[in-house]
Amino acid sequence: MKKPKYQIIIDFIKEKISKGEWAIGSQIPSQRHLARMFGVNRSTVIIALEELMADGLIEGKAGKGTVVTNNTWTLMGDHLSTNWNGNVTQGIHKASVSTVQEINETESDNRFIQLSKGELSPELFPLEEMQEIIQKVSKQLTPFGYEEPKGNIKLREAISNYLKERGIDVSPSSILVVSGALQALYLISIGLLKDKSTVFLEEPSYLYSLSVFQSAGMDLEGLPMDNKGVKVDSIYQTKETGRNILYTIPSFHNPTGILMEDRRREELMEYCIREQIPVIEDDVYRDLWMDNAPPDSLKAKDRHGNVLYIGSLSKTLSPGLRIGWLVGPEPVIDRLADLKMQLDYGSSTLSQLVAEKWLSSSLYEHHIEKVQKQLRIRRQRALEALEKYLGSVATWDIPKGSFFIWVKINPAFKVKKLFEKALSKGILINPGSIYKEKAGQFVRLSYGFASLDEIEKGIFQLSEIIKNNMG
């Protein structure tokens, strides 16, 4: 006989508790999350939770949701089970805010229209070329151990040549291979910055959705932007020299898509050199231009070793490779290479060999040309859908690169409500609040991952949600 759906939920939760996977004190997933997980109405979930509460296994707590209060062993005996929940909140590294955690979980659910993802669609993945390269690498494989602290020398040489074509003349010894841009930021935060340093950054910024600098004891200081980039005259040194650093995404800023103009880049470099403020330049979107190539990077203008430069293959080729690079003065790279060895003994050798083949051949440049062409098509579809369905209730600027449109929603409708309603309709968007956008009226829409039809359907559904909930 087939079990009732509520019983399936009960059995699932009991199993999680009895195995210790959901320890005493743990908050269980929300009703909405469970309903989505099992494909049922929330009323079915409520029936299951009420029965578990009657059994004494869970209870609702104000401000904490529903938590595990007992397991089968504690109900049967006198001894207490270890409460790991206290330890979970005591770690040094801060947790992501709840909205970011929900987005991260939902991004792996292919039932949703993904208007949130900051990555390329599987449709744009160069499968045949990747298979060909992996086959070449496998035929040349020898037993491999740990790589050099800075990364595979052939890959660093390939990165050096790649960067020279983009105006950055740097030797392989000043390059550190990292497992993506986020690891580069983590290494900088624990290896170079003093406690209670100030990190200047654009506001809004992608970095606000992460906890990497705050967990290392840094203070974030937001800087206003205009359509030319960060406003240089807004940078104000509040601490002594050596306690400030600037983080910026000058090319196709995340989330706003703003492209910092060349003159503004010059002004920014002049100011930071004069005030002795080191700069972290996050340039992972540079190759994703659609109209014209962006101005020279800050690093290309750097004559004093003032800029730490971050690049990656995650946005342009494949996030699964986990290959990025950090460029800076040799003593800095030596220091961070030592820290990386302490953390993970180097990035995957296999990934590094594959990345080297891509960058040292013409395949990568050909791939980028194809991606740029497809992004133009996707951008056009998204802009047409926005104009058609949201033109009366929202405004936006046309991005010149990458895959984000920063959309301002009519003040009569709250974005927090839009995020929640869209989620219930199977559409995932990124609310501006996770980037510390203070007005509460912006969303970041991505046209990079969803199919063309999904892009139009998703934007249409957003317009319906707004129109049906105005007033």
XYZ file of C-alpha atoms in Angstrom:
471
model
C 0.000 0.000 0.000
C 1.342 3.433 -0.968
C 2.262 5.676 1.974
C 0.481 9.015 2.400
C 2.684 11.940 1.385
C 2.756 13.363 4.904
C 4.070 10.014 6.199
C 6.907 10.087 3.667
C 7.923 13.480 5.065
C 7.720 12.175 8.637
C 9.888 9.163 7.806
C 12.438 11.388 6.063
C 12.754 13.746 9.022
C 12.895 10.894 11.543
C 15.680 9.246 9.569
C 17.662 12.494 9.475
C 17.266 12.869 13.235
C 18.001 9.223 14.112
C 21.195 9.242 12.020
C 22.393 12.367 13.781
C 22.453 14.330 10.529
C 19.982 16.756 12.086
C 21.312 17.011 15.613
C 19.459 18.298 18.668
C 19.236 22.081 18.388
C 19.372 22.051 14.587
C 16.865 24.119 12.653
C 15.057 21.963 10.125
C 14.225 23.287 6.605
C 11.339 25.721 6.300
C 7.834 24.578 5.399
C 8.255 26.166 1.972
C 11.531 24.317 1.407
C 10.056 20.964 2.470
C 6.988 21.502 0.291
C 9.249 22.166 -2.686
C 11.478 19.195 -1.854
C 8.584 16.719 -1.773
C 6.367 18.399 -4.368
C 3.436 18.854 -1.980
C 1.290 21.658 -0.573
C 2.384 23.346 2.646
C -0.714 21.928 4.346
C 0.731 18.424 3.866
C 3.996 19.540 5.424
C 2.167 21.061 8.394
C 0.376 17.737 9.088
C 3.752 15.954 9.150
C 5.354 18.554 11.423
C 2.451 18.494 13.851
C 2.807 14.733 14.252
C 6.561 15.035 14.863
C 5.864 17.750 17.443
C 3.365 15.454 19.159
C 6.118 12.796 19.301
C 8.402 15.290 21.042
C 11.053 15.286 18.309
C 10.704 18.888 17.131
C 9.171 22.134 18.296
C 8.667 25.627 16.957
C 10.755 28.345 18.598
C 10.191 32.065 18.178
C 12.807 33.573 15.899
C 14.431 30.206 15.206
C 11.853 28.353 13.142
C 11.352 24.650 13.877
C 14.204 22.912 15.699
C 15.087 19.355 16.719
C 14.567 18.937 20.468
C 15.015 15.178 20.896
C 16.023 12.084 19.021
C 14.900 8.487 19.440
C 17.770 7.767 21.845
C 17.065 10.665 24.172
C 13.391 9.703 24.261
C 14.331 6.140 25.253
C 16.961 6.890 27.882
C 18.357 9.326 30.389
C 21.556 10.397 28.617
C 21.842 13.564 26.585
C 22.996 13.688 22.986
C 25.755 16.051 21.870
C 24.351 19.419 20.858
C 26.443 20.465 17.869
C 24.175 23.409 17.174
C 26.106 25.603 19.605
C 29.376 24.813 17.832
C 27.846 25.576 14.445
C 27.394 29.225 15.407
C 30.762 29.595 17.167
C 33.099 29.191 14.183
C 35.320 32.063 13.080
C 33.873 32.291 9.576
C 30.473 33.973 9.393
C 27.568 32.194 7.715
C 25.947 33.536 4.567
C 22.753 35.479 5.169
C 19.639 33.310 4.917
C 18.580 34.701 1.513
C 21.974 33.873 0.008
C 21.809 30.351 1.464
C 18.353 29.870 -0.058
C 19.586 31.126 -3.439
C 22.620 28.820 -3.330
C 20.433 25.805 -2.596
C 17.828 26.642 -5.237
C 20.418 27.277 -7.964
C 21.049 23.538 -8.124
C 17.361 22.793 -8.750
C 16.831 22.498 -12.509
C 13.064 22.817 -12.089
C 13.539 26.562 -11.575
C 13.989 29.229 -14.216
C 17.433 30.470 -13.222
C 17.481 34.246 -13.683
C 19.975 34.463 -10.831
C 22.982 32.422 -11.910
C 26.239 34.230 -12.592
C 27.505 31.607 -15.000
C 27.156 30.530 -18.603
C 24.416 28.183 -19.778
C 25.279 24.534 -20.455
C 24.214 25.402 -24.015
C 27.375 27.516 -24.286
C 29.718 24.894 -22.848
C 32.265 23.778 -25.494
C 31.720 20.058 -24.922
C 33.539 18.712 -27.977
C 36.581 20.935 -27.467
C 36.720 20.068 -23.772
C 36.537 16.346 -24.536
C 39.332 16.741 -27.082
C 41.567 18.578 -24.617
C 40.918 16.122 -21.795
C 41.810 13.254 -24.140
C 45.076 14.973 -25.059
C 45.900 15.563 -21.408
C 45.076 11.963 -20.477
C 47.400 10.607 -23.180
C 50.263 12.746 -21.851
C 49.653 11.929 -18.192
C 52.486 10.801 -15.998
C 52.210 10.067 -12.268
C 51.663 13.473 -10.694
C 52.029 14.673 -7.136
C 51.686 18.102 -5.605
C 52.345 21.074 -7.871
C 54.711 23.952 -7.135
C 53.327 26.315 -4.469
C 52.493 28.944 -7.111
C 50.932 26.422 -9.474
C 51.918 24.495 -12.588
C 54.686 26.415 -14.357
C 53.301 25.763 -17.840
C 49.911 27.110 -16.792
C 51.514 30.196 -15.234
C 53.441 30.764 -18.471
C 50.188 30.449 -20.431
C 48.466 32.919 -18.072
C 51.425 35.305 -18.461
C 51.090 35.222 -22.268
C 47.297 35.583 -22.045
C 47.657 38.655 -19.826
C 50.293 40.258 -22.074
C 47.752 40.218 -24.889
C 45.510 42.244 -22.570
C 48.146 44.822 -21.666
C 49.436 43.275 -18.430
C 53.152 42.448 -18.643
C 53.836 40.056 -15.780
C 56.215 37.132 -15.377
C 55.089 33.645 -14.251
C 56.874 34.139 -10.908
C 54.366 36.896 -10.049
C 51.343 34.686 -10.722
C 49.601 32.406 -8.217
C 47.145 29.796 -9.484
C 44.093 29.687 -7.208
C 40.879 27.670 -7.032
C 38.752 30.543 -8.287
C 38.552 34.246 -7.438
C 36.947 33.618 -4.051
C 40.012 31.738 -2.831
C 42.181 34.658 -3.936
C 40.102 37.012 -1.778
C 40.299 34.622 1.158
C 44.092 34.366 0.907
C 44.398 38.158 0.755
C 42.136 38.592 3.780
C 44.062 36.193 6.016
C 47.547 36.813 4.629
C 47.915 40.531 3.976
C 45.399 42.573 5.955
C 45.663 43.764 9.531
C 42.797 43.171 11.925
C 40.147 45.907 11.749
C 41.400 47.140 8.386
C 38.927 48.951 6.143
C 38.005 47.474 2.779
C 36.637 50.164 0.445
C 34.295 48.779 -2.202
C 31.506 49.835 -4.515
C 28.025 49.921 -3.025
C 26.188 47.837 -4.050
C 28.731 45.043 -4.520
C 28.903 41.280 -4.956
C 31.265 41.206 -1.990
C 28.417 42.093 0.394
C 26.825 38.703 -0.330
C 29.990 36.995 0.963
C 31.529 36.963 4.438
C 35.147 36.527 3.448
C 36.495 39.883 4.701
C 34.153 40.310 7.665
C 35.095 36.850 8.936
C 38.740 37.928 8.922
C 37.858 40.937 11.090
C 37.716 43.590 8.346
C 35.289 46.514 8.099
C 33.533 47.180 4.778
C 33.128 50.797 3.687
C 30.751 51.324 0.763
C 31.496 53.854 -1.972
C 28.828 55.395 -4.237
C 28.921 54.883 -8.007
C 27.685 56.674 -11.098
C 27.493 55.362 -14.664
C 31.250 55.902 -15.059
C 32.228 53.786 -12.060
C 33.143 54.340 -8.423
C 33.259 57.991 -7.341
C 36.903 58.596 -6.454
C 36.180 61.702 -4.376
C 34.041 59.585 -2.025
C 37.075 57.648 -0.754
C 38.017 59.027 2.622
C 40.942 57.701 4.621
C 39.566 57.091 8.098
C 42.513 55.105 9.437
C 46.282 55.337 9.336
C 48.240 54.165 6.288
C 48.427 50.390 6.081
C 44.874 49.772 7.282
C 42.939 50.464 4.089
C 42.512 48.548 0.854
C 40.213 49.041 -2.151
C 38.291 46.210 -3.810
C 36.761 46.969 -7.197
C 35.175 45.291 -10.235
C 35.837 47.942 -12.920
C 34.799 45.872 -15.944
C 31.096 44.934 -15.978
C 30.567 45.374 -12.280
C 28.571 42.788 -10.366
C 25.642 43.412 -9.788
C 25.134 46.718 -11.649
C 26.950 45.887 -14.913
C 28.654 49.312 -14.900
C 31.817 49.633 -17.000
C 34.293 52.030 -15.400
C 35.441 54.521 -18.039
C 39.135 54.940 -18.783
C 39.469 58.446 -17.304
C 37.871 57.275 -14.047
C 40.379 54.406 -13.918
C 43.220 56.905 -14.273
C 41.805 59.049 -11.465
C 41.354 56.026 -9.222
C 44.919 54.828 -9.758
C 46.349 58.321 -9.161
C 44.407 58.655 -5.916
C 45.283 55.218 -4.567
C 48.988 55.612 -5.335
C 49.069 59.059 -3.733
C 47.207 57.883 -0.621
C 49.063 54.539 -0.479
C 45.903 52.466 -0.740
C 46.549 49.037 -2.285
C 43.951 47.841 -4.802
C 42.331 44.462 -5.440
C 41.080 44.411 -9.029
C 38.517 41.663 -9.704
C 38.537 41.315 -13.499
C 36.780 37.980 -14.008
C 34.211 39.432 -16.458
C 36.645 41.260 -18.776
C 36.429 38.832 -21.704
C 32.623 38.904 -21.736
C 32.324 42.237 -23.578
C 29.688 42.544 -26.281
C 30.004 45.978 -27.910
C 33.616 47.079 -27.473
C 36.571 45.751 -25.507
C 36.791 47.420 -22.077
C 39.497 49.998 -21.279
C 42.885 48.813 -20.024
C 42.699 47.195 -16.606
C 43.952 48.995 -13.511
C 46.796 46.466 -13.424
C 47.865 47.471 -16.936
C 48.236 51.026 -15.597
C 50.099 49.881 -12.469
C 53.764 50.942 -12.368
C 54.260 50.635 -8.617
C 53.036 47.131 -7.758
C 49.975 48.697 -6.152
C 47.358 46.387 -7.713
C 46.571 42.759 -6.929
C 44.818 41.433 -10.014
C 42.312 38.553 -10.021
C 41.248 36.601 -13.116
C 39.407 33.338 -13.620
C 38.063 30.814 -16.129
C 34.892 30.285 -14.070
C 32.805 32.944 -15.830
C 34.109 32.446 -19.355
C 34.733 28.709 -19.674
C 33.724 26.450 -16.780
C 33.199 27.055 -13.059
C 33.825 23.343 -12.507
C 37.510 23.648 -13.428
C 38.056 25.826 -10.311
C 40.958 27.667 -11.926
C 41.757 31.328 -11.378
C 44.861 33.446 -10.867
C 46.183 36.193 -8.652
C 48.836 38.585 -9.948
C 50.969 40.840 -7.760
C 54.475 41.702 -6.525
C 56.623 38.596 -6.024
C 56.961 38.917 -2.218
C 53.154 39.101 -1.956
C 52.654 36.121 -4.271
C 55.311 34.155 -2.342
C 53.482 34.861 0.918
C 50.085 33.856 -0.447
C 51.498 30.773 -2.194
C 52.760 29.559 1.178
C 49.308 30.107 2.700
C 47.637 28.257 -0.166
C 49.935 25.278 0.364
C 48.896 25.224 4.014
C 45.234 25.246 2.987
C 45.060 22.702 0.158
C 48.548 21.852 -1.190
C 47.639 23.453 -4.500
C 44.813 23.425 -7.013
C 43.942 20.252 -8.901
C 46.788 19.170 -11.180
C 44.348 17.782 -13.718
C 42.395 21.043 -13.867
C 45.619 23.003 -14.251
C 46.763 20.820 -17.149
C 43.396 21.238 -18.870
C 43.397 25.022 -18.311
C 46.912 25.273 -19.744
C 45.807 23.551 -22.955
C 42.921 25.977 -23.340
C 44.983 29.123 -22.773
C 48.050 28.091 -24.775
C 46.035 27.269 -27.900
C 43.693 29.301 -30.086
C 40.716 27.357 -28.716
C 40.091 29.742 -25.813
C 39.955 32.862 -28.001
C 37.636 31.122 -30.467
C 35.423 30.015 -27.597
C 35.239 33.582 -26.237
C 34.164 34.889 -29.646
C 31.317 32.344 -29.718
C 30.286 33.231 -26.171
C 30.231 36.962 -26.950
C 28.015 36.328 -29.973
C 25.569 34.244 -27.936
C 25.511 36.770 -25.091
C 24.494 39.495 -27.563
C 21.531 37.338 -28.609
C 20.607 36.610 -25.006
C 20.932 40.232 -23.959
C 18.664 41.292 -26.818
C 16.018 38.728 -25.864
C 16.119 39.855 -22.229
C 15.907 43.562 -23.123
C 12.996 42.968 -25.488
C 11.145 41.001 -22.804
C 11.815 43.693 -20.194
C 10.513 46.401 -22.506
C 7.454 44.344 -23.439
C 6.445 43.171 -19.978
C 8.100 45.462 -17.414
C 8.488 48.721 -19.314
C 5.726 50.412 -17.318
C 6.904 49.323 -13.863
C 10.720 49.173 -14.057
C 13.826 50.865 -15.459
C 17.278 49.561 -16.355
C 20.497 50.370 -18.219
C 21.767 48.319 -21.151
C 24.815 46.282 -20.040
C 27.884 46.415 -22.304
C 29.213 43.081 -21.143
C 28.810 40.084 -18.828
C 25.318 38.711 -18.146
C 23.571 40.914 -15.594
C 20.842 43.548 -15.904
C 20.337 45.720 -12.819
C 16.590 46.384 -12.781
C 14.897 49.051 -10.662
C 11.322 48.137 -9.762
C 8.577 50.731 -9.254
C 8.597 51.873 -5.589
C 4.973 50.749 -5.196
C 6.154 47.136 -5.127
C 8.645 45.694 -2.647
C 11.436 43.552 -4.078
C 11.427 41.251 -1.039
C 7.860 40.279 -1.906
C 8.853 39.821 -5.562
C 11.694 37.454 -4.608
C 9.387 35.316 -2.456
C 6.500 35.271 -4.952
C 8.858 34.461 -7.826
C 10.353 31.593 -5.834
C 6.896 30.138 -5.287
C 6.334 30.341 -9.076
C 9.570 28.507 -9.847
C 11.672 31.554 -10.774
C 14.901 32.477 -9.012
C 16.167 36.073 -8.998
C 18.712 37.904 -6.881
C 17.243 40.723 -4.767
C 19.416 43.813 -4.478
C 19.420 43.534 -0.688
C 22.118 40.818 -0.753
C 24.453 43.365 -2.377
C 23.587 46.025 0.224
C 21.385 48.019 -2.122
C 19.661 50.270 0.369
C 16.553 51.449 -1.499
C 15.099 47.936 -1.667
C 13.949 48.462 -5.256
C 16.516 46.567 -7.354
C 16.902 43.011 -8.620
C 19.785 41.476 -10.561
C 18.553 39.476 -13.540
C 20.931 37.163 -15.394
C 20.491 36.234 -19.044
C 23.592 34.022 -19.061
C 22.225 30.690 -17.842
C 18.515 30.245 -18.645
C 17.418 29.331 -22.180
C 16.040 32.067 -24.452
C 12.476 30.867 -23.925
C 12.996 30.670 -20.162
C 14.350 34.234 -20.109
C 11.173 35.534 -21.741
C 8.878 33.323 -19.698
C 10.588 34.283 -16.437
C 10.377 38.027 -17.114
C 6.727 37.674 -18.151
C 5.972 35.850 -14.873
C 7.726 38.589 -12.897
C 5.544 41.197 -14.591
C 2.413 39.203 -13.718
C 3.482 38.969 -10.079
C 4.052 42.711 -9.906
C 0.809 43.658 -11.667
C -1.276 41.255 -9.556
C 0.181 42.513 -6.290
C 0.338 46.275 -6.801
C -1.412 48.535 -4.413
